[in-house]
Short mmCIF file of C-alpha atoms and ligand atoms in Angstrom, two decimals:
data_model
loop_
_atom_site.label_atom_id
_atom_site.label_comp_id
_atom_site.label_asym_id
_atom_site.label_seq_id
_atom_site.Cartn_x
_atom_site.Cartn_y
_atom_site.Cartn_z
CA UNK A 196 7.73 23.76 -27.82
CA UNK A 197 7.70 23.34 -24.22
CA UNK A 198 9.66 24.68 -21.31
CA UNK A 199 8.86 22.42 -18.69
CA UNK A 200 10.84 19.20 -18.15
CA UNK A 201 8.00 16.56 -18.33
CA UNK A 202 8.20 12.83 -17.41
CA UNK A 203 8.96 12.19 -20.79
CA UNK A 204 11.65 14.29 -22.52
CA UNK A 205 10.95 12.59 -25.66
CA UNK A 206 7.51 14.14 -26.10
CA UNK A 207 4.78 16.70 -24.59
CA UNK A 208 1.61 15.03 -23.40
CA UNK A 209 -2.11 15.57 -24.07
CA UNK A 210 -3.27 18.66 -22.61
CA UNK A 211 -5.49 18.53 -19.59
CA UNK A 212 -8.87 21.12 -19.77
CA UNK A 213 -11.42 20.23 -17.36
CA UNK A 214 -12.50 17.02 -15.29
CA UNK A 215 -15.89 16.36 -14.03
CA UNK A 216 -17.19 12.96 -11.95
CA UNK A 217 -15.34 9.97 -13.48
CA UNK A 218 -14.08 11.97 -16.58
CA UNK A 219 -11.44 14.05 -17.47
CA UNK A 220 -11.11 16.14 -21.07
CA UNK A 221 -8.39 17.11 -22.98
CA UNK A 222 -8.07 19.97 -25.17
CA UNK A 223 -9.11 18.38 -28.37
CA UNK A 224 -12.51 17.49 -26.45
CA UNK A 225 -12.23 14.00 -25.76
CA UNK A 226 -13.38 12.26 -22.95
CA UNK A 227 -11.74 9.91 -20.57
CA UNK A 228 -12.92 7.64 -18.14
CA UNK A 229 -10.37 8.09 -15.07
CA UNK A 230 -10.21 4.60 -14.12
CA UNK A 231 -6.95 4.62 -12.23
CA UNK A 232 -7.62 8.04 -10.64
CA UNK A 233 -4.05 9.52 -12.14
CA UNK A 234 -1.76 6.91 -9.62
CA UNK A 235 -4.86 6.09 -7.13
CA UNK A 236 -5.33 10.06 -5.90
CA UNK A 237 -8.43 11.13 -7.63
CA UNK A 238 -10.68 9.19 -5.30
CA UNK A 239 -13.83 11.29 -5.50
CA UNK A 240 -13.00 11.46 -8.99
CA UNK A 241 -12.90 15.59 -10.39
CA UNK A 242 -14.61 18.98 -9.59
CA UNK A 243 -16.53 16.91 -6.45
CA UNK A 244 -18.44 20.28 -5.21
CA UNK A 245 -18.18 20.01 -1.51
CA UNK A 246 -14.44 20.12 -1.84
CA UNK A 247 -14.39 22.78 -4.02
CA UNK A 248 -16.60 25.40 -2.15
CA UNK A 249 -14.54 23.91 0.63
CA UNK A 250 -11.46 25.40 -0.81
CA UNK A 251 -13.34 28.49 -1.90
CA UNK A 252 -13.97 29.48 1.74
CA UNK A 253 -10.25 28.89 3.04
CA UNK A 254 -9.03 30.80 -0.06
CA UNK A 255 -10.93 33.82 0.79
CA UNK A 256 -10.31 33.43 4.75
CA UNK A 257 -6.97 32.89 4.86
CA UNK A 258 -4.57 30.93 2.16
CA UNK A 259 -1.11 30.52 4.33
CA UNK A 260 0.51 31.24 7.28
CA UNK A 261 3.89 29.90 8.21
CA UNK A 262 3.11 26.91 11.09
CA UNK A 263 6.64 28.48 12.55
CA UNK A 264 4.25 31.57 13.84
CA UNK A 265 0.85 29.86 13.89
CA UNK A 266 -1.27 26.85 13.34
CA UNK A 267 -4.46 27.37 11.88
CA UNK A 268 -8.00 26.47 12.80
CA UNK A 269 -8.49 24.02 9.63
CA UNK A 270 -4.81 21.91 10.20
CA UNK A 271 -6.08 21.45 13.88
CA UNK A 272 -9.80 20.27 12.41
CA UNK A 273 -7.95 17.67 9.82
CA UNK A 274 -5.62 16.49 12.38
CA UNK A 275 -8.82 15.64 14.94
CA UNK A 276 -10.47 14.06 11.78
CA UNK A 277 -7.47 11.63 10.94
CA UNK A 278 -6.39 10.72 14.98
CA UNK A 279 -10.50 10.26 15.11
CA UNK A 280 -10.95 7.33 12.60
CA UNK A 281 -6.91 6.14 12.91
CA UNK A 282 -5.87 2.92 13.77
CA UNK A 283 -5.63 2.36 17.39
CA UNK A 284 -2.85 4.29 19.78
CA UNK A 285 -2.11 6.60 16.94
CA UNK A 286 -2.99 10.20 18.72
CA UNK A 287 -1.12 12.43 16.43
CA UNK A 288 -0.38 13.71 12.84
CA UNK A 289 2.52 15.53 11.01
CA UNK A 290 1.46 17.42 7.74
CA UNK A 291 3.65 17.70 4.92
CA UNK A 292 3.27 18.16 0.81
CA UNK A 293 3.32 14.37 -0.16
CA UNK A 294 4.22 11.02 -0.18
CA UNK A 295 7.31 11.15 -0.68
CA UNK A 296 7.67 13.89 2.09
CA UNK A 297 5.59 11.81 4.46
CA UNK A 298 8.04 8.94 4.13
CA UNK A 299 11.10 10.78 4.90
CA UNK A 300 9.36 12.67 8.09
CA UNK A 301 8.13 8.97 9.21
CA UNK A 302 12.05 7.77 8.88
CA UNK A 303 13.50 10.43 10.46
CA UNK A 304 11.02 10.55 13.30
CA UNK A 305 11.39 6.95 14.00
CA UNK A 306 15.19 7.69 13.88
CA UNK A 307 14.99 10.40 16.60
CA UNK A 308 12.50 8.45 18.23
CA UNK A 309 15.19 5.41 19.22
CA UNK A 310 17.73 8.88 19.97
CA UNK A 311 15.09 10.28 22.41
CA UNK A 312 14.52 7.02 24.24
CA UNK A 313 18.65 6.05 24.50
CA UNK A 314 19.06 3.68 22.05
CA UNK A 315 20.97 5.58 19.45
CA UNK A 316 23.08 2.12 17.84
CA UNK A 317 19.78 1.86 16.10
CA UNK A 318 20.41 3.27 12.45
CA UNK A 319 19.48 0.41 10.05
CA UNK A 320 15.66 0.28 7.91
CA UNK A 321 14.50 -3.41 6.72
CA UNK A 322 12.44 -3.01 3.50
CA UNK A 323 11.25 -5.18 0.89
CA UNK A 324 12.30 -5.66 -3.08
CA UNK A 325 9.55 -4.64 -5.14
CA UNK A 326 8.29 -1.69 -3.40
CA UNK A 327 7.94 2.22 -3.91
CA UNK A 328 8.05 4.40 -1.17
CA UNK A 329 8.68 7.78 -2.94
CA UNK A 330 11.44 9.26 -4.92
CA UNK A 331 13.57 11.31 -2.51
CA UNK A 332 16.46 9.84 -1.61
CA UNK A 333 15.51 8.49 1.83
CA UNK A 334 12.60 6.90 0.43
CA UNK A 335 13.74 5.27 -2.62
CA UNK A 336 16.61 4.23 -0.61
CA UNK A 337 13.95 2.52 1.40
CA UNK A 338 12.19 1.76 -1.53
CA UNK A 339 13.21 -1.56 -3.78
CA UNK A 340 11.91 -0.65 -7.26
CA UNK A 341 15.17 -1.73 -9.19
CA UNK A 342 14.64 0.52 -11.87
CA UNK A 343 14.12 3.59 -9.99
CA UNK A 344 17.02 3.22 -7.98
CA UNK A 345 19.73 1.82 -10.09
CA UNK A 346 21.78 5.35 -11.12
CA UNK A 347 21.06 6.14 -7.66
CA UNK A 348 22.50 3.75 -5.96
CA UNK A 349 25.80 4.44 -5.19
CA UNK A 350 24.31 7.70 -2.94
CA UNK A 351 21.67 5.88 -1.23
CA UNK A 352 21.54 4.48 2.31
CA UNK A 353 21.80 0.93 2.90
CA UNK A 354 18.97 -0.51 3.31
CA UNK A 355 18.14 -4.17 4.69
CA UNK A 356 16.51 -6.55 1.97
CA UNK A 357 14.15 -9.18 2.37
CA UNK A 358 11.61 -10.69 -0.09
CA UNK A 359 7.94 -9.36 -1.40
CA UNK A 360 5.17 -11.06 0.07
CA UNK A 361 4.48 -12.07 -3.59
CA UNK A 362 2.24 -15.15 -3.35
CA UNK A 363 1.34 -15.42 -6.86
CA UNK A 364 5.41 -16.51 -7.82
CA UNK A 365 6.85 -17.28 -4.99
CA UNK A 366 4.76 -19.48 -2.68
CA UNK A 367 5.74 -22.87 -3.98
CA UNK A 368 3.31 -25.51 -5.62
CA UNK A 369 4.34 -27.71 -2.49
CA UNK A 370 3.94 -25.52 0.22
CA UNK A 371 1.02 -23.87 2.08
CA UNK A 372 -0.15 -20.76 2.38
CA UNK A 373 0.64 -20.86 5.95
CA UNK A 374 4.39 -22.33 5.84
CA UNK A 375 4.51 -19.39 2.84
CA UNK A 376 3.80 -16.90 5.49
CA UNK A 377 6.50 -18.88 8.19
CA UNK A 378 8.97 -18.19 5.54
CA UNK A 379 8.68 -14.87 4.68
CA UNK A 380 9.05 -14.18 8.65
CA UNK A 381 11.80 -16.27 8.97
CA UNK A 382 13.41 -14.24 6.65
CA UNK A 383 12.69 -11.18 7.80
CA UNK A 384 13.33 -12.27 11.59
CA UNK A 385 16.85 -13.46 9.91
CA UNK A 386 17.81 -10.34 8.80
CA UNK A 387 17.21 -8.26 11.73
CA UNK A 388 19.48 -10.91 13.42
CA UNK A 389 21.84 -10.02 10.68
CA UNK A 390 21.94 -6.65 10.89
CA UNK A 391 21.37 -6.74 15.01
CA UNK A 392 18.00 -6.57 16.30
CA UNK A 393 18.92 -3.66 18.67
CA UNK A 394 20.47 -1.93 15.73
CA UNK A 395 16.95 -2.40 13.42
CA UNK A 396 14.99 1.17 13.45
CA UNK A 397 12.18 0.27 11.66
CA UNK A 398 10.75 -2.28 9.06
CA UNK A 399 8.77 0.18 6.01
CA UNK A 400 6.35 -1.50 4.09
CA UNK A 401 3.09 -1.19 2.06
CA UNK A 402 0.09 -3.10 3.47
CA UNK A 403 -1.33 -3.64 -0.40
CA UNK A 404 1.88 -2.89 -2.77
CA UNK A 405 0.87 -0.47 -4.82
CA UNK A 406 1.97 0.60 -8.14
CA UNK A 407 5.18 -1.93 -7.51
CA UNK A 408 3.57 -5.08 -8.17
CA UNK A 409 -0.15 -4.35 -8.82
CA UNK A 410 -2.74 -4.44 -5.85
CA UNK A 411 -0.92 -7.09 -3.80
CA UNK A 412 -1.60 -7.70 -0.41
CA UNK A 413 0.31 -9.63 1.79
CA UNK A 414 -1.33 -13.27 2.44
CA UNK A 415 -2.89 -14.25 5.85
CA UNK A 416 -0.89 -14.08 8.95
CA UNK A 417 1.60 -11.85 7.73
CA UNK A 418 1.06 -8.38 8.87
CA UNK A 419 0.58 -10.18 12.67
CA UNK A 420 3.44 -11.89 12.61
CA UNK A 421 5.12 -9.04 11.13
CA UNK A 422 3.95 -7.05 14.66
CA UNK A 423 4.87 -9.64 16.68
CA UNK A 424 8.56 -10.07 15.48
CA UNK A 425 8.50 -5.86 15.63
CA UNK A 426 7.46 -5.64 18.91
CA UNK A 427 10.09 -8.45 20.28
CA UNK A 428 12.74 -6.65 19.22
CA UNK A 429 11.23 -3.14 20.00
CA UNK A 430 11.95 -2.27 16.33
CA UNK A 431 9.15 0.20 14.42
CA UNK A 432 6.55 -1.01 11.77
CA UNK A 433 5.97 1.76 9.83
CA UNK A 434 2.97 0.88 7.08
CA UNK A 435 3.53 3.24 4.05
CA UNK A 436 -0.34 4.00 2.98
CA UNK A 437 0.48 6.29 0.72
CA UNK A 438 -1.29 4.98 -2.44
CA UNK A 439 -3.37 2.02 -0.37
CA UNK A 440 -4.66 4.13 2.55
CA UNK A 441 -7.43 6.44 2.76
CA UNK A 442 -10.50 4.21 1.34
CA UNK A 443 -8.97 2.81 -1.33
CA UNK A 444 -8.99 -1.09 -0.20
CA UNK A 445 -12.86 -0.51 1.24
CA UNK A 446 -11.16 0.21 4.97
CA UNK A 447 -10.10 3.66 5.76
CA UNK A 448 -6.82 1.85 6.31
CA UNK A 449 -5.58 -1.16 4.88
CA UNK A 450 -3.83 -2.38 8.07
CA UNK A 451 -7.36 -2.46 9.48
CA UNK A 452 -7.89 -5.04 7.62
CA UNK A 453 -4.90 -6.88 9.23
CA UNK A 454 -5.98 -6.40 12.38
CA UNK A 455 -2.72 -4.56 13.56
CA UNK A 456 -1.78 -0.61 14.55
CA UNK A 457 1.56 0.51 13.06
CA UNK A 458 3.66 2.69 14.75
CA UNK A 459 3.90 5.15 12.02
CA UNK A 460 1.98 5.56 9.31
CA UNK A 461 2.22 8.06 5.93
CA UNK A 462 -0.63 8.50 3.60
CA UNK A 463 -1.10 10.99 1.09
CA UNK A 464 -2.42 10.12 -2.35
CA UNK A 465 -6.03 9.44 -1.16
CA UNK A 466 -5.56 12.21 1.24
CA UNK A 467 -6.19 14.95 -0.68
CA UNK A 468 -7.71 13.11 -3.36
CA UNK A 469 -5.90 15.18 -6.21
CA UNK A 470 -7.54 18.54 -4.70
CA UNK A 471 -4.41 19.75 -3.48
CA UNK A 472 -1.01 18.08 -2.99
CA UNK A 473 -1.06 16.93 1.10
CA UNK A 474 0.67 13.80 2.57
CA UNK A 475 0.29 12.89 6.67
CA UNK A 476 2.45 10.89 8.77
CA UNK A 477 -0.03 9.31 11.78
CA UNK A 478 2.51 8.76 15.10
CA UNK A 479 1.58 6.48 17.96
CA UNK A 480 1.11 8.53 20.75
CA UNK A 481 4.55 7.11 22.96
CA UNK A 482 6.49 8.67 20.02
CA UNK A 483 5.31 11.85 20.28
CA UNK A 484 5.67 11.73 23.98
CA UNK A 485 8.84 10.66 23.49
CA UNK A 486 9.76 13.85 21.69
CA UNK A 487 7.56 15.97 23.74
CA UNK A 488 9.42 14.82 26.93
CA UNK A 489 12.88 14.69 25.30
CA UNK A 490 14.36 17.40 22.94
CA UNK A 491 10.64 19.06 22.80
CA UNK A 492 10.52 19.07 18.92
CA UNK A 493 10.29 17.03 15.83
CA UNK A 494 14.11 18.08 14.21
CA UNK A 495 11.84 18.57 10.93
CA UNK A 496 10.52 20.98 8.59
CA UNK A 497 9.28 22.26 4.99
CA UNK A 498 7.46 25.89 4.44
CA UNK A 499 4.53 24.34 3.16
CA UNK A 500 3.52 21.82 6.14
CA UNK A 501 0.37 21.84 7.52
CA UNK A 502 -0.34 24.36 4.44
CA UNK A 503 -4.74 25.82 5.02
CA UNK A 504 -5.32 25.20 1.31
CA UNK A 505 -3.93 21.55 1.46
CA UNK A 506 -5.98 21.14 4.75
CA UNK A 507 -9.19 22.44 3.91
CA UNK A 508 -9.22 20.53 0.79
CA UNK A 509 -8.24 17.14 2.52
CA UNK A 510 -10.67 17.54 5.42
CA UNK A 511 -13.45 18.36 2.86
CA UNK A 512 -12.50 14.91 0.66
CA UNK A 513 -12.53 12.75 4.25
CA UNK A 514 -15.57 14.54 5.44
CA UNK A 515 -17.93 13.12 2.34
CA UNK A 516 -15.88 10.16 2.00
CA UNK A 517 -17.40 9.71 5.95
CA UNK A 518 -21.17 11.41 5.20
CA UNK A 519 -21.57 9.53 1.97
CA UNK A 520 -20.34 6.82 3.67
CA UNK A 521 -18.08 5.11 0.92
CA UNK A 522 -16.17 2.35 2.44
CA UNK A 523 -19.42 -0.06 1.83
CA UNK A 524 -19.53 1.57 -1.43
CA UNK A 525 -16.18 0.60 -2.20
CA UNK A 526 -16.47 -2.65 -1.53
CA UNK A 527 -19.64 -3.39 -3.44
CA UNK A 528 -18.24 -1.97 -6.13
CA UNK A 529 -15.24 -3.51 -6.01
CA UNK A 530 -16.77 -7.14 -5.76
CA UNK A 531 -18.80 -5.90 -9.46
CA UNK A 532 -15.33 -5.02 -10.97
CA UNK A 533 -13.62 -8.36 -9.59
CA UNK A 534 -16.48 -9.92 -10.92
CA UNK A 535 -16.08 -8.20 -13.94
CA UNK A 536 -12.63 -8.68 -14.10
CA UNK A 537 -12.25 -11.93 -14.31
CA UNK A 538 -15.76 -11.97 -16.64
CA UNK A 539 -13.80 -10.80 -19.40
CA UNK A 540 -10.19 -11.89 -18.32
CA UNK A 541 -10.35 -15.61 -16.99
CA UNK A 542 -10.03 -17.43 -20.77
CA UNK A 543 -7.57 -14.74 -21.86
CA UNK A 544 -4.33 -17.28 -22.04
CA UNK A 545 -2.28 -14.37 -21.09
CA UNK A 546 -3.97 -12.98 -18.25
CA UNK A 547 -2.04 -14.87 -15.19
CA UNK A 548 -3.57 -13.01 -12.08
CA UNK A 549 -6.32 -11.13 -10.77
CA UNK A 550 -5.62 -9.99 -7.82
CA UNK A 551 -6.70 -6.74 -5.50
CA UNK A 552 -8.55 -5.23 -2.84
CA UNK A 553 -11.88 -2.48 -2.82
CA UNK A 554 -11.35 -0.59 -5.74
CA UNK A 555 -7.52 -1.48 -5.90
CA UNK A 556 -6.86 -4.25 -8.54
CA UNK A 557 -4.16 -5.28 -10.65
CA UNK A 558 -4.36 -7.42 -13.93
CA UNK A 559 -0.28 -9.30 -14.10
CA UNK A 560 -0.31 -10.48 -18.07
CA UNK A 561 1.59 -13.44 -18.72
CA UNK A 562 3.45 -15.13 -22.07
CA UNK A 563 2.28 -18.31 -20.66
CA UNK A 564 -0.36 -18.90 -18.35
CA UNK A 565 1.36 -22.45 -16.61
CA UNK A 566 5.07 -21.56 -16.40
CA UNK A 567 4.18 -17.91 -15.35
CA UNK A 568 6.98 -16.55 -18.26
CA UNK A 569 6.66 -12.88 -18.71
CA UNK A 570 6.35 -11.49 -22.36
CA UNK A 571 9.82 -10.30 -23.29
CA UNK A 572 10.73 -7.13 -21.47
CA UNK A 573 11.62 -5.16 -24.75
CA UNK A 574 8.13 -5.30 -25.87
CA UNK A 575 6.98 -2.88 -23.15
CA UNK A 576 3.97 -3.89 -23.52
CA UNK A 577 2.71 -1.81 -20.15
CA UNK A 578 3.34 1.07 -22.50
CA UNK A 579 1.75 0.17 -25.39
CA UNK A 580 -1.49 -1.05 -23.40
CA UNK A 581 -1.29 2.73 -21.74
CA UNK A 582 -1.41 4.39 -25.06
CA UNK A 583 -4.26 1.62 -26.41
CA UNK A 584 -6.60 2.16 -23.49
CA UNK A 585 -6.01 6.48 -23.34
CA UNK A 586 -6.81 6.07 -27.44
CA UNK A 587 -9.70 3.85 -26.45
CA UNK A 588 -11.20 6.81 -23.63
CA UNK A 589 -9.76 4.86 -20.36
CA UNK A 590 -7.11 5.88 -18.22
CA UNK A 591 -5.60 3.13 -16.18
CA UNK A 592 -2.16 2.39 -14.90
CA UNK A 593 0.23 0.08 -16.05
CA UNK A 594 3.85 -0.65 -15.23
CA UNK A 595 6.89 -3.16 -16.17
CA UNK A 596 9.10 -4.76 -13.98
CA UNK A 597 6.54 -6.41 -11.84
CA UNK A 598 8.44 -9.40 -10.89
CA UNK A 599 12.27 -7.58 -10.78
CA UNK A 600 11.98 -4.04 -11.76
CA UNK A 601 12.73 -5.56 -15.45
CA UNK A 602 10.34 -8.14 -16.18
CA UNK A 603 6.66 -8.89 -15.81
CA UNK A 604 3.80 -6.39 -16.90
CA UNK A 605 0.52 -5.79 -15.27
CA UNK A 606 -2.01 -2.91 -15.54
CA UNK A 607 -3.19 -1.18 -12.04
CA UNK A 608 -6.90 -0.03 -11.56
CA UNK A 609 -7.92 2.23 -9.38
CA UNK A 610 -11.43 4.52 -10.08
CA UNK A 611 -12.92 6.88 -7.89
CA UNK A 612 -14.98 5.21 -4.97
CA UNK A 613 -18.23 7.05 -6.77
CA UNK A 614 -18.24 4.87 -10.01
CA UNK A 615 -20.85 3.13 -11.12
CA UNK A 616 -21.47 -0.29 -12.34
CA UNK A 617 -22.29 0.53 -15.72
CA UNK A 618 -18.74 3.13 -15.57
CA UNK A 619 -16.76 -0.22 -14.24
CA UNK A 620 -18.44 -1.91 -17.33
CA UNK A 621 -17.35 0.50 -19.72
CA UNK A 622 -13.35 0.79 -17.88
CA UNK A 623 -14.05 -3.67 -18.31
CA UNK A 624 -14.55 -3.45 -21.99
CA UNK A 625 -12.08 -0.84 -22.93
CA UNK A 626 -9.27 -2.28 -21.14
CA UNK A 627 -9.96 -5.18 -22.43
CA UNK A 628 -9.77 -4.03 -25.98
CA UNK A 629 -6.72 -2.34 -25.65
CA UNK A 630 -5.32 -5.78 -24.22
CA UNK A 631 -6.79 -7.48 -27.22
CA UNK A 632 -5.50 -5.01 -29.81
CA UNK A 633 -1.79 -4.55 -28.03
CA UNK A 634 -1.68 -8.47 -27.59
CA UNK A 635 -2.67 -9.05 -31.28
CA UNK A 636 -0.47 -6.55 -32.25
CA UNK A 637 2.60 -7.99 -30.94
CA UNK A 638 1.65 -11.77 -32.53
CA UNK A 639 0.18 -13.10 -28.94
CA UNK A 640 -3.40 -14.78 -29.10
CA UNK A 641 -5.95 -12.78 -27.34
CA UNK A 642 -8.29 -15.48 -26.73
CA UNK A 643 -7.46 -19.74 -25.98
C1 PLP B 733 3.24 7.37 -4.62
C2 PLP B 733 3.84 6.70 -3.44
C3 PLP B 733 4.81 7.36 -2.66
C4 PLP B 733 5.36 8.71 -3.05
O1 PLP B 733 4.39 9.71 -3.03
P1 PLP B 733 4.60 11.06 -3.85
O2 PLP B 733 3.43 11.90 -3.46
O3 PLP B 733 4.62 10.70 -5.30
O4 PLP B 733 5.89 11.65 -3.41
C5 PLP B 733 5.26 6.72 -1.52
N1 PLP B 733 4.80 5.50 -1.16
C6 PLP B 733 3.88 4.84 -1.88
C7 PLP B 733 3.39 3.51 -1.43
C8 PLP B 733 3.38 5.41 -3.06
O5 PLP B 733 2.51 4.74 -3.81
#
């Protein structure tokens, strides 16, 4: 019997013991290759040693002290770190717990931002359908994962809609990549019209949807024009990094790899890298001074912000990710698992995408490869390939609902930037098996 309320209330999970490199153990002894680093966190994979004498020392110097009365020397040094190496114009940083947390500082600050500045009509967010931004009620009212929000609905804000930048199904076989892009702006320049485009706070959205829709970045032209349509209406892009940022997509941020500087950005998972639970929100520095100049405080607040544990442990994981210097790292091994990828994947009839970025992929599966049908939503087969791959030593991340919160399946990977080749090989040929067996299983062919 258990007393805790886990995910599942149907049944208890595998117990946890001990995690070392790539691998975690459970208590029967088996080993597991964490190929998804839990939901993309564990990106120095487990017990990395720098970060845990790192945490040693703050432990025994000093484990909490309430930011109300002081800040603390390591907060300050993480804070330098992140403004350091942050995209440009961003100067300053707001600790909290998580993503979720981060979110709902970044909304409310943008919020009080517009109040500071005289321009309090402003109250509406713009988000897109198939997105997460964390499961507090301000961000998965922001958020459009269906299937989270549904029972919640009724109590959320309302939140402006427009359309995934989901190339895979929804540029058309006539159009171009390019008139793809014009659309998706159109519509998005449409509905701040709509709602007034002096009554728009802020547009939220992931630079590389994340658990969502599986590793999907936006295509060419889209974040710029995205800024461009922001800026001439003097509404707020705030990129939600969360589970993208941090390394993950081989750039310390994936927006650098749009060649555009948000206004706010959160970014957590990667953060702390598992070590201890820590989410940021990065402010340009004219929102800030905004504050600074106006009220003289961020209306905000938890106990545990800018917590010495969460700090020391975070500014340890960034610190090797910059003296090891991963980012190239990343993205040579994430060319060998594309490679890979699509090795064992490309002649599997129900394999209908590849896509991703660094060590950030995402595997959609398909009923039929030409029409793009999804296998029937009942199936679950995100579930069942879950269960194959843990029985077969490989932890990865699948999820339904990847084309409407009910339909579509596709698995997420995301290892720890210090994998090797012959580790990716291994994650390759497990998850592949599991495919095979859960594909076979259910009376689909596994191979054309
Ligand atoms: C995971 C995630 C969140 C929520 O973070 P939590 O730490 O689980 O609260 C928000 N946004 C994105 C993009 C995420 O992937």
């Amino acid at each position: 019997m258990s007393h805790v309320i886990h995910r599942s209330l149907a049944k208890v999970p595998l117990v946890a013991v001990g995690g070392k490199g790539v691998q975690l153990f459970d208590k029967a002894g088996k080993a597991y290759i964490d190929a998804s680093g839990g939901a993309a966190v564990s990106c120095l994979g487990h017990a990395q040693p720098d970060v845990m004498a790192a945490m040693h020392r703050q432990i025994d110097q000093l484990a909490y002290a309430h930011t109300s009365f002081f800040t603390t020397e390591v907060q300050e040094e993480l804070a330098d770190h992140l403004v350091a190496h942050a995209p440009a114009g961003m100067t300053d940083v707001y600790f909290v717990s998580g993503g979720s947390e981060a979110v709902e500082a970044a909304l409310k600050m943008a919020r009080q931002y517009f109040v500071e500045i005289g321009q309090p009509e402003r109250t509406h967010f713009v988000a897109r359908r198939q997105s997460y931004h964390g499961n507090t009620l301000g961000a998965l009212a922001v958020g459009g994962n269906e299937w989270r929000r549904k029972q919640f609905a009724p109590i959320l804000m309302d939140v402006g809609r427009v359309a995934p930048a989901y190339e895979y199904r929804d540029r058309r076989a006539d159009e171009s990549q390019q008139a793809y892009t014009a659309r998706l702006l159109a519509e998005i320049d449409a509905k701040f019209q709509e709602l007034g485009t002096d009554k728009v706070i802020a547009f939220v959205a992931e630079p590389v949807v994340g658990a969502t829709l599986g590793a999907i970045a936006a295509p060419a032209g889209y974040w710029t024009g995205l800024r461009a349509l922001c800026d001439r209406y003097g509404i707020l892009l705030i990129a939600d990094e969360v589970m993208c940022g941090m390394g993950r997509t081989g750039s310390l941020h994936a927006v650098e790899q749009e060649g555009i500087s948000p206004d706010l950005m959160t970014i957590a998972k990667g953060l702390g890298g598992g070590y201890q639970p820590i989410g940021a929100v990065l402010a340009q520095g004219r929102i800030v001074e905004a504050m600074r100049k106006g009220s003289g405080l961020f209306q905000h607040g938890h106990t545990y912000i800018g917590h010495p544990m969460a700090a020391a442990a975070a500014l340890a994981v960034q610190k090797v990710i910059q003296r090891d210097q991963l980012m190239p790292q990343v993205l040579a091994r994430g060319a060998y698992l594309q490679k890979q990828l699509h090795a064992r994947f490309d002649t599997n009839p129900h394999v209908g995408d590849i896509r991703g970025r660094g060590l950030f992929w995402g595997v959609e599966l398909v009923q039929d490869k030409d029409s793009k049908a999804p296998f029937d939503a009942a199936l679950k087969l995100h579930a069942q390939i879950k269960a194959q791959a843990m029985a077969n030593g490989v932890l990865c991340y699948p999820m339904g609902g990847t084309i409407d919160g009910k339909h579509g399946d596709h698995i997420l990977l995301a290892p720890p930037f210090i994998i090797s080749e012959s580790e990716l090989d291994q994650v390759v040929e497990r998850l592949g098996d599991a495919i095979d067996t859960v594909l076979a299983r259910n009376g689909a062919t596994a191979a054309a």
